[in-house]
Coordinates of C-alpha atoms in Angstrom, one line a residue:
M115 CA -30.9 -44.6 10.1
G116 CA -32.4 -41.7 12.0
R117 CA -36.0 -40.8 11.9
Q118 CA -37.3 -37.4 10.7
R119 CA -40.4 -35.9 12.1
R120 CA -42.4 -33.3 10.0
W121 CA -45.8 -31.7 10.3
R122 CA -48.2 -32.6 7.5
S123 CA -51.4 -31.1 6.2
A124 CA -54.7 -32.8 6.5
T125 CA -54.6 -33.5 2.8
Q126 CA -51.3 -35.2 3.1
V127 CA -52.4 -37.3 6.0
A128 CA -55.5 -38.4 4.1
C129 CA -53.4 -39.4 1.1
F130 CA -51.1 -41.5 3.4
I131 CA -54.2 -43.4 4.7
I132 CA -56.1 -43.8 1.4
L133 CA -53.3 -44.6 -1.0
P134 CA -52.1 -47.8 0.7
L135 CA -55.7 -49.0 0.8
C136 CA -56.0 -48.3 -2.9
A137 CA -52.7 -50.0 -3.6
A138 CA -53.7 -53.0 -1.6
S139 CA -56.6 -53.6 -4.0
V140 CA -54.3 -53.8 -7.0
M141 CA -51.3 -55.4 -5.4
P142 CA -50.2 -58.6 -7.3
A143 CA -50.8 -61.9 -5.8
W144 CA -47.6 -63.3 -4.2
A145 CA -48.6 -66.9 -4.7
L146 CA -50.0 -68.6 -7.8
T147 CA -52.8 -71.1 -7.2
A148 CA -54.0 -73.4 -9.9
D149 CA -56.6 -76.2 -10.2
I150 CA -54.7 -79.4 -11.0
S151 CA -56.3 -82.5 -12.4
G152 CA -54.9 -85.8 -13.7
I153 CA -52.5 -86.4 -10.8
D154 CA -52.9 -86.7 -7.0
G155 CA -51.1 -87.4 -3.8
D156 CA -47.4 -86.4 -3.4
V157 CA -47.1 -85.7 -7.1
E158 CA -49.9 -83.1 -7.1
A159 CA -48.5 -81.6 -3.9
N160 CA -45.0 -81.2 -5.4
V161 CA -46.4 -79.5 -8.5
S162 CA -48.3 -77.1 -6.3
A163 CA -45.2 -76.3 -4.3
Y164 CA -43.2 -75.6 -7.5
L165 CA -45.8 -73.1 -8.7
E166 CA -46.8 -71.3 -5.6
N167 CA -44.1 -68.6 -5.6
I168 CA -44.8 -67.5 -9.2
D169 CA -46.0 -63.8 -9.3
A170 CA -48.4 -64.0 -12.3
E171 CA -48.5 -60.2 -12.6
Q172 CA -44.8 -60.1 -13.6
Y173 CA -45.3 -62.2 -16.7
T174 CA -47.0 -61.8 -20.1
D175 CA -49.4 -64.7 -20.9
V176 CA -46.8 -66.4 -23.2
R177 CA -44.0 -66.2 -20.6
L178 CA -46.4 -67.2 -17.8
E179 CA -47.5 -70.3 -19.7
A180 CA -43.9 -71.2 -20.4
E181 CA -42.9 -70.7 -16.8
I182 CA -45.7 -72.9 -15.5
R183 CA -44.9 -75.6 -18.0
S184 CA -41.2 -75.6 -17.2
R185 CA -41.8 -75.8 -13.4
T186 CA -44.5 -78.5 -13.8
Q187 CA -42.1 -80.6 -15.9
E188 CA -39.4 -80.2 -13.3
A189 CA -41.7 -81.1 -10.4
L190 CA -42.9 -84.3 -12.3
R191 CA -39.3 -85.4 -13.2
V192 CA -38.6 -85.7 -9.4
F193 CA -41.1 -88.7 -9.4
G194 CA -39.9 -90.2 -12.7
Y195 CA -42.4 -88.7 -15.1
Y196 CA -40.2 -87.3 -18.0
E197 CA -42.8 -87.2 -20.8
P198 CA -46.0 -85.6 -19.5
D199 CA -48.7 -84.0 -21.6
I200 CA -49.6 -80.7 -19.9
T201 CA -52.6 -78.5 -20.9
I202 CA -52.7 -75.0 -19.4
E203 CA -55.7 -72.6 -19.3
L204 CA -54.7 -69.1 -18.1
T205 CA -58.3 -67.8 -17.9
P206 CA -58.8 -67.3 -14.2
P207 CA -58.8 -69.5 -12.3
I208 CA -55.6 -71.1 -13.9
R209 CA -56.2 -74.8 -14.7
L210 CA -53.7 -77.5 -15.4
T211 CA -54.7 -80.8 -16.9
I212 CA -51.8 -83.3 -16.7
E213 CA -51.3 -86.6 -18.3
P214 CA -48.1 -87.8 -16.6
G215 CA -47.3 -90.4 -19.2
P216 CA -45.1 -93.5 -18.7
R217 CA -42.9 -93.5 -15.6
V218 CA -39.2 -94.1 -15.8
E219 CA -38.0 -97.2 -14.1
I220 CA -34.5 -98.0 -12.7
E221 CA -32.7 -100.3 -15.1
V222 CA -29.2 -100.2 -13.5
L223 CA -28.5 -99.3 -9.9
S224 CA -24.8 -99.3 -8.9
I225 CA -23.7 -98.0 -5.5
N226 CA -20.2 -98.7 -4.2
I227 CA -18.3 -97.6 -1.1
E228 CA -14.5 -97.7 -1.2
G229 CA -11.9 -96.8 1.4
D230 CA -12.1 -97.4 5.1
A231 CA -15.8 -96.5 5.2
Q232 CA -16.7 -99.8 3.5
D233 CA -16.3 -101.5 6.8
D234 CA -17.9 -98.8 8.9
P235 CA -21.4 -99.9 10.0
P236 CA -23.2 -96.5 9.7
F237 CA -22.3 -96.4 6.0
Q238 CA -23.5 -99.9 5.4
E239 CA -26.7 -99.2 7.3
A240 CA -27.4 -96.1 5.1
L241 CA -26.9 -98.4 2.0
D242 CA -29.1 -101.1 3.4
N243 CA -31.9 -98.6 4.1
F244 CA -31.8 -97.1 0.6
P245 CA -35.4 -97.7 -0.6
L246 CA -34.8 -98.0 -4.3
S247 CA -33.8 -101.1 -6.3
E248 CA -33.7 -102.1 -9.9
G249 CA -37.1 -102.3 -11.5
D250 CA -38.6 -99.6 -9.1
P251 CA -40.0 -96.3 -10.4
L252 CA -37.4 -93.6 -10.4
R253 CA -37.6 -91.1 -7.5
H254 CA -34.9 -88.4 -7.1
A255 CA -35.4 -87.7 -3.4
P256 CA -33.9 -90.9 -2.0
W257 CA -31.0 -90.7 -4.4
D258 CA -30.2 -87.1 -3.3
R259 CA -30.7 -88.0 0.3
L260 CA -28.2 -90.9 0.1
R261 CA -25.6 -88.6 -1.4
T262 CA -26.0 -86.1 1.4
Q263 CA -26.0 -88.8 4.0
F264 CA -22.7 -90.2 2.7
A265 CA -21.1 -86.7 2.8
G266 CA -22.4 -86.0 6.3
L267 CA -21.2 -89.3 7.7
A268 CA -17.8 -88.7 6.2
I269 CA -17.4 -85.3 8.0
E270 CA -18.8 -86.6 11.3
R271 CA -16.7 -89.7 11.3
G272 CA -13.4 -88.4 10.2
Y273 CA -13.2 -89.2 6.5
F274 CA -11.9 -85.8 5.5
D275 CA -10.5 -86.9 2.2
W276 CA -13.8 -88.2 1.0
G277 CA -15.2 -87.7 -2.5
F278 CA -17.4 -89.2 -5.3
T279 CA -15.4 -90.8 -8.0
D280 CA -18.6 -91.3 -10.0
R281 CA -22.1 -89.9 -9.4
R282 CA -24.4 -90.1 -12.4
M283 CA -28.1 -90.4 -13.2
E284 CA -28.6 -91.3 -16.8
V285 CA -32.2 -91.1 -17.9
R286 CA -33.6 -92.3 -21.2
P287 CA -37.2 -91.1 -21.3
Y288 CA -37.8 -92.7 -24.7
L289 CA -37.0 -96.1 -23.2
Q290 CA -38.6 -95.3 -19.8
S291 CA -35.3 -96.3 -18.1
A292 CA -32.7 -94.8 -15.8
R293 CA -29.2 -95.9 -14.8
L294 CA -27.9 -94.7 -11.5
Y295 CA -24.2 -94.8 -10.6
M296 CA -22.7 -93.7 -7.3
D297 CA -19.1 -94.6 -6.3
F298 CA -18.1 -93.1 -3.0
D299 CA -14.4 -93.1 -1.9
S300 CA -14.0 -92.2 1.8
G301 CA -10.3 -92.4 1.8
T302 CA -8.5 -93.1 5.1
R303 CA -10.3 -92.4 8.4
Y304 CA -8.5 -89.9 10.5
R305 CA -7.7 -90.6 14.2
F306 CA -7.6 -88.4 17.3
G307 CA -4.2 -86.9 17.9
K308 CA -2.7 -85.2 20.9
V309 CA -5.0 -82.9 22.9
N310 CA -3.6 -79.3 23.4
I311 CA -5.2 -77.3 26.2
T312 CA -4.8 -73.5 26.5
G313 CA -6.1 -71.0 29.0
S314 CA -6.8 -73.4 31.8
H315 CA -6.4 -72.6 35.4
I316 CA -7.1 -76.2 36.3
D317 CA -4.4 -78.9 36.1
P318 CA -4.5 -80.1 32.5
D319 CA -4.2 -83.7 33.7
R320 CA -7.6 -83.3 35.3
L321 CA -9.2 -82.2 32.1
Q322 CA -7.6 -85.0 30.1
Q323 CA -9.0 -87.5 32.5
M324 CA -12.5 -86.3 31.4
Q325 CA -11.8 -87.1 27.7
T326 CA -14.3 -89.3 25.9
F327 CA -11.7 -90.6 23.5
E328 CA -8.1 -91.8 23.5
E329 CA -5.3 -90.8 21.3
N330 CA -5.3 -92.9 18.1
D331 CA -9.0 -93.7 18.5
P332 CA -11.0 -93.3 15.2
Y333 CA -12.3 -89.7 14.9
L334 CA -15.9 -89.1 15.9
A335 CA -17.4 -85.6 16.1
E336 CA -19.9 -86.8 18.7
S337 CA -17.0 -87.6 21.1
L338 CA -15.7 -84.0 20.8
A339 CA -19.2 -82.6 21.5
T340 CA -19.5 -84.8 24.6
Y341 CA -16.1 -83.8 25.9
N342 CA -17.0 -80.1 25.3
Q343 CA -20.3 -80.6 27.3
R344 CA -18.5 -82.4 30.1
L345 CA -16.0 -79.6 30.6
G346 CA -18.8 -77.1 30.6
E347 CA -20.7 -79.0 33.3
T348 CA -17.8 -78.8 35.8
G349 CA -18.6 -75.1 36.4
W350 CA -14.9 -74.3 36.2
F351 CA -15.1 -72.3 33.0
K352 CA -16.9 -69.4 31.6
S353 CA -16.4 -70.7 28.0
V354 CA -15.2 -74.0 26.5
T355 CA -14.2 -74.7 22.9
V356 CA -13.1 -78.1 21.7
R357 CA -12.1 -78.3 18.0
P358 CA -10.0 -80.5 15.7
R359 CA -7.1 -78.7 14.2
L360 CA -8.1 -79.0 10.5
E361 CA -5.2 -78.7 8.1
T362 CA -4.5 -78.6 4.4
A363 CA -6.7 -81.2 2.8
Q364 CA -9.4 -81.1 5.4
E365 CA -9.7 -77.3 5.2
L366 CA -10.2 -77.5 1.4
T367 CA -13.0 -80.0 1.6
I368 CA -16.3 -78.4 0.7
T369 CA -19.1 -78.7 3.2
P370 CA -21.4 -81.6 2.2
P371 CA -24.6 -80.9 0.2
G372 CA -27.4 -79.7 2.5
G373 CA -24.9 -78.3 5.0
G374 CA -24.1 -81.5 6.8
D375 CA -24.1 -81.6 10.5
P376 CA -24.2 -78.2 12.2
W377 CA -21.3 -79.3 14.3
F378 CA -18.9 -79.1 11.2
S379 CA -19.6 -75.4 10.8
E380 CA -18.9 -74.8 14.5
A381 CA -15.8 -76.8 14.4
T382 CA -14.3 -74.9 11.5
A383 CA -15.5 -71.5 12.4
S384 CA -12.0 -70.4 13.7
Q385 CA -10.1 -71.7 10.7
P386 CA -8.8 -69.2 8.0
Q387 CA -11.1 -68.8 5.0
R388 CA -9.6 -70.4 1.9
P389 CA -10.9 -71.1 -1.6
L390 CA -13.0 -74.2 -1.7
I391 CA -12.7 -76.9 -4.4
S392 CA -15.0 -79.7 -5.2
S393 CA -14.5 -83.0 -3.3
A394 CA -14.0 -84.9 -6.6
A395 CA -11.2 -82.5 -7.6
L396 CA -9.7 -82.8 -4.2
L397 CA -9.8 -86.6 -4.3
S398 CA -7.9 -86.6 -7.5
V399 CA -5.1 -84.5 -6.0
L400 CA -5.0 -86.7 -2.9
N401 CA -4.8 -89.9 -4.9
I402 CA -1.6 -88.4 -6.4
N403 CA -0.1 -87.2 -3.1
K404 CA -1.7 -89.0 -0.2
R405 CA -0.9 -88.0 3.4
D406 CA 0.9 -90.4 5.6
N407 CA -0.1 -88.8 8.8
T408 CA -3.9 -89.1 9.5
T409 CA -3.9 -88.1 13.1
L410 CA -5.8 -85.0 14.0
P411 CA -4.7 -82.8 16.9
I412 CA -7.4 -81.5 19.2
D413 CA -7.3 -78.0 20.5
V414 CA -9.1 -77.2 23.7
S415 CA -9.5 -73.5 24.6
V416 CA -11.1 -72.5 27.9
E417 CA -11.7 -69.4 29.9
P418 CA -11.9 -69.5 33.7
A419 CA -15.2 -68.9 35.4
D420 CA -15.6 -66.0 37.8
R421 CA -14.0 -67.2 41.1
H422 CA -16.7 -65.7 43.3
Q423 CA -20.4 -65.8 42.2
F424 CA -23.3 -64.4 44.3
E425 CA -27.0 -65.0 44.1
V426 CA -29.9 -63.5 46.0
G427 CA -33.4 -65.1 46.0
I428 CA -36.6 -63.8 47.5
G429 CA -39.7 -66.0 47.7
Y430 CA -42.9 -66.8 49.5
A431 CA -44.7 -70.0 50.6
T432 CA -47.7 -70.5 52.8
D433 CA -45.8 -72.9 55.0
V434 CA -43.0 -70.4 55.9
G435 CA -44.2 -67.0 54.7
P436 CA -41.6 -64.7 53.1
R437 CA -38.1 -66.2 52.7
L438 CA -34.7 -64.9 51.7
R439 CA -31.7 -66.8 50.3
F440 CA -28.2 -65.6 49.8
S441 CA -25.7 -67.9 48.1
W442 CA -21.9 -67.5 47.7
H443 CA -20.5 -69.9 45.1
Q444 CA -16.8 -70.5 44.4
P445 CA -16.7 -72.9 41.5
W446 CA -12.9 -73.3 41.8
I447 CA -10.5 -72.5 44.6
N448 CA -7.4 -74.2 43.4
S449 CA -5.8 -75.9 40.4
L450 CA -7.4 -79.3 41.4
G451 CA -10.9 -77.9 40.9
H452 CA -12.1 -78.0 44.5
S453 CA -15.2 -75.9 45.0
L454 CA -16.9 -74.2 48.0
D455 CA -20.5 -73.2 48.4
H456 CA -22.1 -71.2 51.2
D457 CA -25.9 -70.7 51.6
L458 CA -27.8 -68.5 54.0
Y459 CA -31.6 -69.1 54.3
L460 CA -33.9 -66.9 56.3
S461 CA -37.6 -67.3 57.1
A462 CA -39.8 -66.7 60.1
P463 CA -39.8 -70.3 61.4
E464 CA -36.3 -71.3 60.2
Q465 CA -32.9 -69.8 59.7
R466 CA -29.9 -71.8 58.5
F467 CA -26.3 -71.4 57.3
T468 CA -24.7 -74.2 55.4
G469 CA -21.4 -74.8 53.6
V470 CA -20.2 -77.5 51.2
Y471 CA -16.6 -78.2 50.3
N472 CA -16.4 -80.4 47.2
I473 CA -13.3 -82.4 46.2
P474 CA -13.6 -84.0 42.7
L475 CA -11.8 -87.2 42.0
E476 CA -10.7 -88.8 38.8
D477 CA -14.0 -88.2 37.1
P478 CA -15.1 -84.8 38.5
L479 CA -18.7 -85.1 37.3
R480 CA -19.3 -88.5 38.8
D481 CA -16.9 -89.1 41.7
S482 CA -16.1 -86.8 44.6
Y483 CA -15.7 -86.3 48.3
R484 CA -17.8 -83.8 50.1
L485 CA -17.5 -82.0 53.5
Q486 CA -20.7 -80.4 54.6
Y487 CA -21.3 -78.3 57.7
G488 CA -24.1 -76.0 58.9
I489 CA -26.1 -74.6 61.7
R490 CA -29.9 -74.3 61.9
N491 CA -32.4 -72.7 64.2
I492 CA -36.1 -73.6 64.2
D493 CA -38.9 -72.0 66.1
D494 CA -42.2 -73.3 64.7
S495 CA -45.3 -74.2 66.7
D496 CA -44.3 -76.9 69.3
T497 CA -40.7 -77.2 67.9
Q498 CA -37.7 -75.2 69.1
S499 CA -34.3 -76.4 68.0
L500 CA -30.7 -75.3 67.6
E501 CA -28.7 -77.7 65.5
G502 CA -25.1 -77.9 64.3
S503 CA -23.9 -80.7 62.1
V504 CA -20.8 -81.8 60.1
E505 CA -20.9 -84.5 57.4
V506 CA -18.2 -86.2 55.4
A507 CA -19.5 -88.0 52.2
R508 CA -18.3 -90.0 49.2
R509 CA -20.4 -89.6 46.1
W510 CA -20.7 -91.9 43.0
Q511 CA -22.8 -91.2 39.9
F512 CA -23.4 -94.3 37.7
E513 CA -24.0 -94.5 34.0
N514 CA -27.7 -94.9 34.5
D515 CA -27.8 -91.5 36.4
W516 CA -28.3 -93.1 39.8
V517 CA -26.3 -91.4 42.5
Q518 CA -25.0 -93.3 45.5
T519 CA -23.8 -91.3 48.6
L520 CA -22.1 -92.9 51.6
Y521 CA -21.7 -90.5 54.5
F522 CA -20.9 -90.1 58.2
R523 CA -22.7 -87.3 60.1
T524 CA -22.2 -85.9 63.5
T525 CA -25.0 -83.6 64.9
Y526 CA -25.5 -81.7 68.1
E527 CA -29.0 -80.5 68.8
D528 CA -30.5 -78.5 71.7
F529 CA -34.2 -78.9 71.3
T530 CA -37.6 -78.6 72.9
Q531 CA -40.4 -80.7 71.3
G532 CA -43.9 -80.5 72.7
G533 CA -42.6 -79.1 76.0
E534 CA -39.9 -81.8 76.4
A535 CA -36.3 -80.5 76.3
D536 CA -33.1 -82.3 75.8
E537 CA -29.5 -82.0 74.3
V538 CA -28.1 -84.8 72.2
W539 CA -24.9 -85.7 70.4
L540 CA -25.4 -88.1 67.5
F541 CA -22.8 -89.9 65.4
Y542 CA -24.2 -92.0 62.6
P543 CA -23.4 -93.3 59.1
G544 CA -25.8 -93.4 56.3
I545 CA -26.2 -94.4 52.6
Q546 CA -28.5 -92.8 50.0
W547 CA -29.5 -93.7 46.5
S548 CA -31.2 -91.0 44.3
R549 CA -32.0 -90.1 40.8
T550 CA -33.7 -87.1 39.2
R551 CA -34.7 -86.9 35.6
T552 CA -36.6 -83.9 34.1
R553 CA -37.3 -82.4 30.7
P554 CA -37.6 -79.5 30.5
Q555 CA -36.2 -78.3 33.8
R556 CA -38.1 -75.1 34.4
F557 CA -41.5 -76.8 34.2
P558 CA -41.1 -80.5 33.5
L559 CA -43.6 -82.2 31.2
W560 CA -41.8 -85.5 31.8
G561 CA -39.7 -86.5 34.8
D562 CA -39.3 -88.6 37.9
R563 CA -37.5 -88.4 41.2
Q564 CA -36.4 -91.3 43.4
Q565 CA -34.7 -91.4 46.8
L566 CA -34.0 -94.0 49.4
S567 CA -31.9 -93.4 52.5
V568 CA -30.8 -95.7 55.4
E569 CA -29.1 -94.3 58.6
Y570 CA -27.9 -96.1 61.7
S571 CA -26.7 -94.9 65.1
D572 CA -25.5 -96.8 68.1
R573 CA -24.3 -95.9 71.6
I574 CA -21.3 -98.2 71.1
W575 CA -19.4 -95.4 69.4
G576 CA -20.6 -92.6 71.7
S577 CA -23.9 -91.6 70.1
D578 CA -26.6 -90.6 72.6
A579 CA -29.3 -92.6 70.8
K580 CA -29.5 -96.0 69.1
F581 CA -31.8 -96.0 66.0
T582 CA -32.3 -97.2 62.5
R583 CA -34.0 -94.7 60.2
V584 CA -35.3 -95.4 56.7
T585 CA -36.9 -92.8 54.3
G586 CA -38.1 -93.2 50.7
D587 CA -39.6 -90.8 48.1
T588 CA -40.9 -91.3 44.6
E589 CA -42.5 -88.7 42.4
W590 CA -43.6 -89.0 38.7
I591 CA -44.7 -86.5 36.1
R592 CA -46.1 -87.5 32.7
T593 CA -47.9 -85.5 30.0
I594 CA -50.4 -86.6 27.4
N595 CA -50.8 -84.5 24.2
N596 CA -48.8 -81.7 25.7
D597 CA -51.8 -80.3 27.5
N598 CA -52.7 -82.9 30.1
R599 CA -50.2 -83.2 32.9
F600 CA -50.3 -85.8 35.7
S601 CA -48.2 -86.0 38.8
A602 CA -48.1 -88.6 41.6
R603 CA -46.0 -88.6 44.8
L604 CA -45.4 -91.1 47.6
S605 CA -43.2 -90.6 50.7
I606 CA -42.6 -93.0 53.5
G607 CA -40.4 -93.1 56.6
A608 CA -39.8 -95.3 59.6
I609 CA -37.6 -95.2 62.8
E610 CA -36.7 -98.2 64.9
T611 CA -35.4 -97.1 68.3
D612 CA -35.3 -98.0 72.0
D613 CA -35.7 -94.4 73.3
F614 CA -37.7 -92.2 71.0
S615 CA -37.3 -89.2 73.4
K616 CA -33.6 -89.0 72.6
L617 CA -34.3 -88.4 68.9
P618 CA -34.2 -84.7 68.0
P619 CA -37.0 -83.0 65.9
S620 CA -34.8 -83.1 62.8
L621 CA -35.1 -86.9 62.7
R622 CA -38.8 -87.3 63.7
F623 CA -41.6 -87.3 61.2
F624 CA -44.2 -84.6 60.7
A625 CA -46.8 -84.2 57.8
G626 CA -48.9 -81.5 56.4
G627 CA -48.2 -78.4 54.2
D628 CA -47.6 -77.4 50.6
R629 CA -45.4 -80.4 49.8
S630 CA -47.2 -82.9 52.0
V631 CA -50.9 -83.0 52.7
R632 CA -52.5 -79.8 51.5
G633 CA -55.5 -78.6 53.6
Y634 CA -53.4 -78.8 56.8
S635 CA -50.8 -76.4 58.0
Y636 CA -47.1 -77.0 57.8
E637 CA -46.0 -80.1 59.9
S638 CA -49.2 -80.0 61.9
L639 CA -49.9 -83.7 61.6
S640 CA -48.2 -86.0 64.1
P641 CA -48.9 -87.8 67.4
R642 CA -49.4 -85.6 70.3
N643 CA -48.3 -85.9 74.0
A644 CA -50.5 -85.8 77.1
D645 CA -50.6 -82.0 76.9
G646 CA -51.9 -82.1 73.3
R647 CA -48.7 -80.8 71.8
L648 CA -47.0 -82.2 68.7
R649 CA -44.2 -84.6 69.5
G650 CA -43.4 -86.1 66.1
G651 CA -44.0 -89.7 64.8
Q652 CA -41.9 -92.8 64.4
Q653 CA -43.5 -93.5 61.0
M654 CA -44.9 -91.4 58.2
I655 CA -46.7 -91.9 54.9
T656 CA -48.0 -89.3 52.5
S657 CA -49.2 -89.5 48.9
S658 CA -50.6 -87.2 46.3
L659 CA -52.3 -87.4 42.9
E660 CA -52.7 -84.3 40.7
Y661 CA -54.1 -83.6 37.3
Q662 CA -53.3 -80.4 35.5
R663 CA -54.9 -79.1 32.3
R664 CA -53.3 -76.3 30.1
V665 CA -55.8 -73.5 29.9
R666 CA -53.7 -71.0 27.8
E667 CA -50.1 -71.0 27.0
N668 CA -48.3 -70.8 30.4
W669 CA -51.5 -71.0 32.5
W670 CA -52.7 -74.4 33.9
G671 CA -55.6 -75.4 36.0
A672 CA -55.2 -78.2 38.6
T673 CA -57.2 -80.6 40.7
F674 CA -55.7 -82.8 43.4
I675 CA -56.1 -85.1 46.3
D676 CA -53.5 -85.7 49.1
T677 CA -53.5 -88.2 52.0
G678 CA -51.1 -89.1 54.8
D679 CA -50.1 -88.7 58.4
A680 CA -47.3 -89.2 60.8
F681 CA -47.9 -91.8 63.6
D682 CA -46.3 -94.2 66.0
N683 CA -47.5 -97.5 64.7
W684 CA -48.0 -98.8 61.1
G685 CA -51.6 -99.0 59.9
P686 CA -53.1 -95.8 61.2
N687 CA -56.8 -95.9 61.7
D688 CA -57.5 -92.7 59.9
L689 CA -55.2 -91.0 57.4
K690 CA -55.7 -87.3 56.9
T691 CA -57.0 -86.4 53.5
G692 CA -57.4 -83.1 51.7
A693 CA -58.5 -82.2 48.1
G694 CA -58.8 -79.1 46.1
V695 CA -58.2 -77.1 43.0
G696 CA -55.4 -74.8 41.9
V697 CA -53.8 -72.6 39.3
R698 CA -50.3 -72.9 37.9
W699 CA -48.5 -70.0 36.1
I700 CA -45.1 -70.7 34.4
S701 CA -43.6 -67.3 35.1
P702 CA -40.1 -66.1 34.0
V703 CA -38.8 -66.8 37.5
G704 CA -40.3 -70.3 37.7
P705 CA -43.6 -72.0 38.3
I706 CA -46.0 -70.3 40.7
R707 CA -48.6 -72.4 42.4
L708 CA -51.8 -71.3 44.1
D709 CA -54.1 -74.0 45.7
V710 CA -57.2 -74.0 47.7
A711 CA -57.5 -77.3 49.7
H712 CA -60.3 -78.7 51.9
P713 CA -59.4 -81.1 54.7
F714 CA -62.0 -83.9 54.9
D715 CA -62.2 -84.0 58.7
H716 CA -63.2 -80.4 59.0
E717 CA -66.6 -79.6 57.2
D718 CA -66.2 -75.9 56.6
A719 CA -62.4 -75.5 56.6
F720 CA -60.4 -74.4 53.6
R721 CA -56.7 -73.6 53.4
L722 CA -54.8 -71.5 50.9
H723 CA -51.4 -72.8 49.7
F724 CA -49.0 -70.6 47.7
S725 CA -45.5 -71.4 46.6
I726 CA -42.9 -70.5 44.0
G727 CA -40.4 -72.9 42.5
P728 CA -40.1 -76.3 40.7
E729 CA -41.6 -79.5 42.0
F730 CA -38.3 -81.4 42.0

């Protein structure tokens, strides 16, 4: 609707301002409040809830009293009070004096499950957890909840011919007794049928290998949801839809009371709209003409993801200054689902170009081969290096989310470290175990990251250096009461070698910087040579403890202490320690961190640390 703009006189403007204010003083109350006595607890709260949306101004006194009485009686019946004595005073404020009277008790309780569901554990569990028994005061809520639970379980677990052959609540107020009858007939449980895949550019056999169910398995909506999620996580598709092909009887079944599981609405969204009949009426028809085929075909519809995807990122960190990243991602390059990624990273001290060719195996999300290659140039302080590397790896992801990677790497590095130059070829295998868990991802309030790597090189197979290198990292984030966030980090590393000078800078250890020991510049902590230049260490240990407190919404304050160093022998005499305070802002582009740190071995020194991006 378009807007019309007109000029108005001062009198008209005054009316527009004054009239709403006058109207506000006489507007009817939208909620009725009443003083209630004679009952308390949940009963009183329920009566108040039933009365609160009454607009008293819309009723005469006689009608208002009748409406209040009717709603109060209805609210009391929910708790088994069927013969209350209610006194109502309409003179403001409205007062209700309630004598609830005797409470109805359950005389007969008969709940029966028939059909395949009688041997299905979730149905039996729902029955076992039903809180009412014979002799208990009557409460409507558990009874209604059980009815909804049976209906929801039937839809979720493939009992599409379900129905209630009997569902009654007989209340005799004059005897203070109630008889409850519920006979649920689930019918036959449907099973998964054939999977039909349309729109896929990936070999259908690959997609079927990712199924979380087999043909003729009992139907379970959760299995379809998991399969849908797994297909989406491959990155091969722009959209994924996994739905059962609902036919005849199933399409006529009415959605369970309360809406059931949201998945059911999603699953049936594409089906033609047809008149709905009650489940009891449907069950009667089905008993006359039962279906012999209870397999349910599954339709999978996918749309290919864009074959070429580009991303540009700009950032800044105190360690490296401005930085630029350009990524070219090809989520699929053939019908087998192979993918290719290229990444260009530019900053003042470091420039690198890397590529990863990924070959998924039988389970694309968990098992794969990887070919990684790259070239990197570093010119930072006492380190100058030009490095080229190629790596072939085999990756496994286990059910507990741990990832094991077995790899073989070859590296050529032309370097100068602390004035000492060399060129080396290295050939070495390695194995790594890692796991990262976060929630939520953008700014985790809970999470942890673990990593352990072991690498070995020997001159026997042509490598220029013999060494064993071990690194380990652990980091934890925990939050208390949603406003107090704690993080702790520990990193260690060690190299055993007979000729340390042959190890390039990429394998030596340095400490200091935004992600190491704050208060010290980037990789400025390590043993020095006779000329006082950094040469890197054979061992390294760093740790950090940080407390953050939410100040307002996305703003947090922080205080921290870091300690660590890189050295040549275990048990350094004096670890470098820094402490400080900081600010965290959870921006739309990710967390932004600003820290001011003081190194303990320099009395008047302070260092500013600024970075953008997640901790993990």
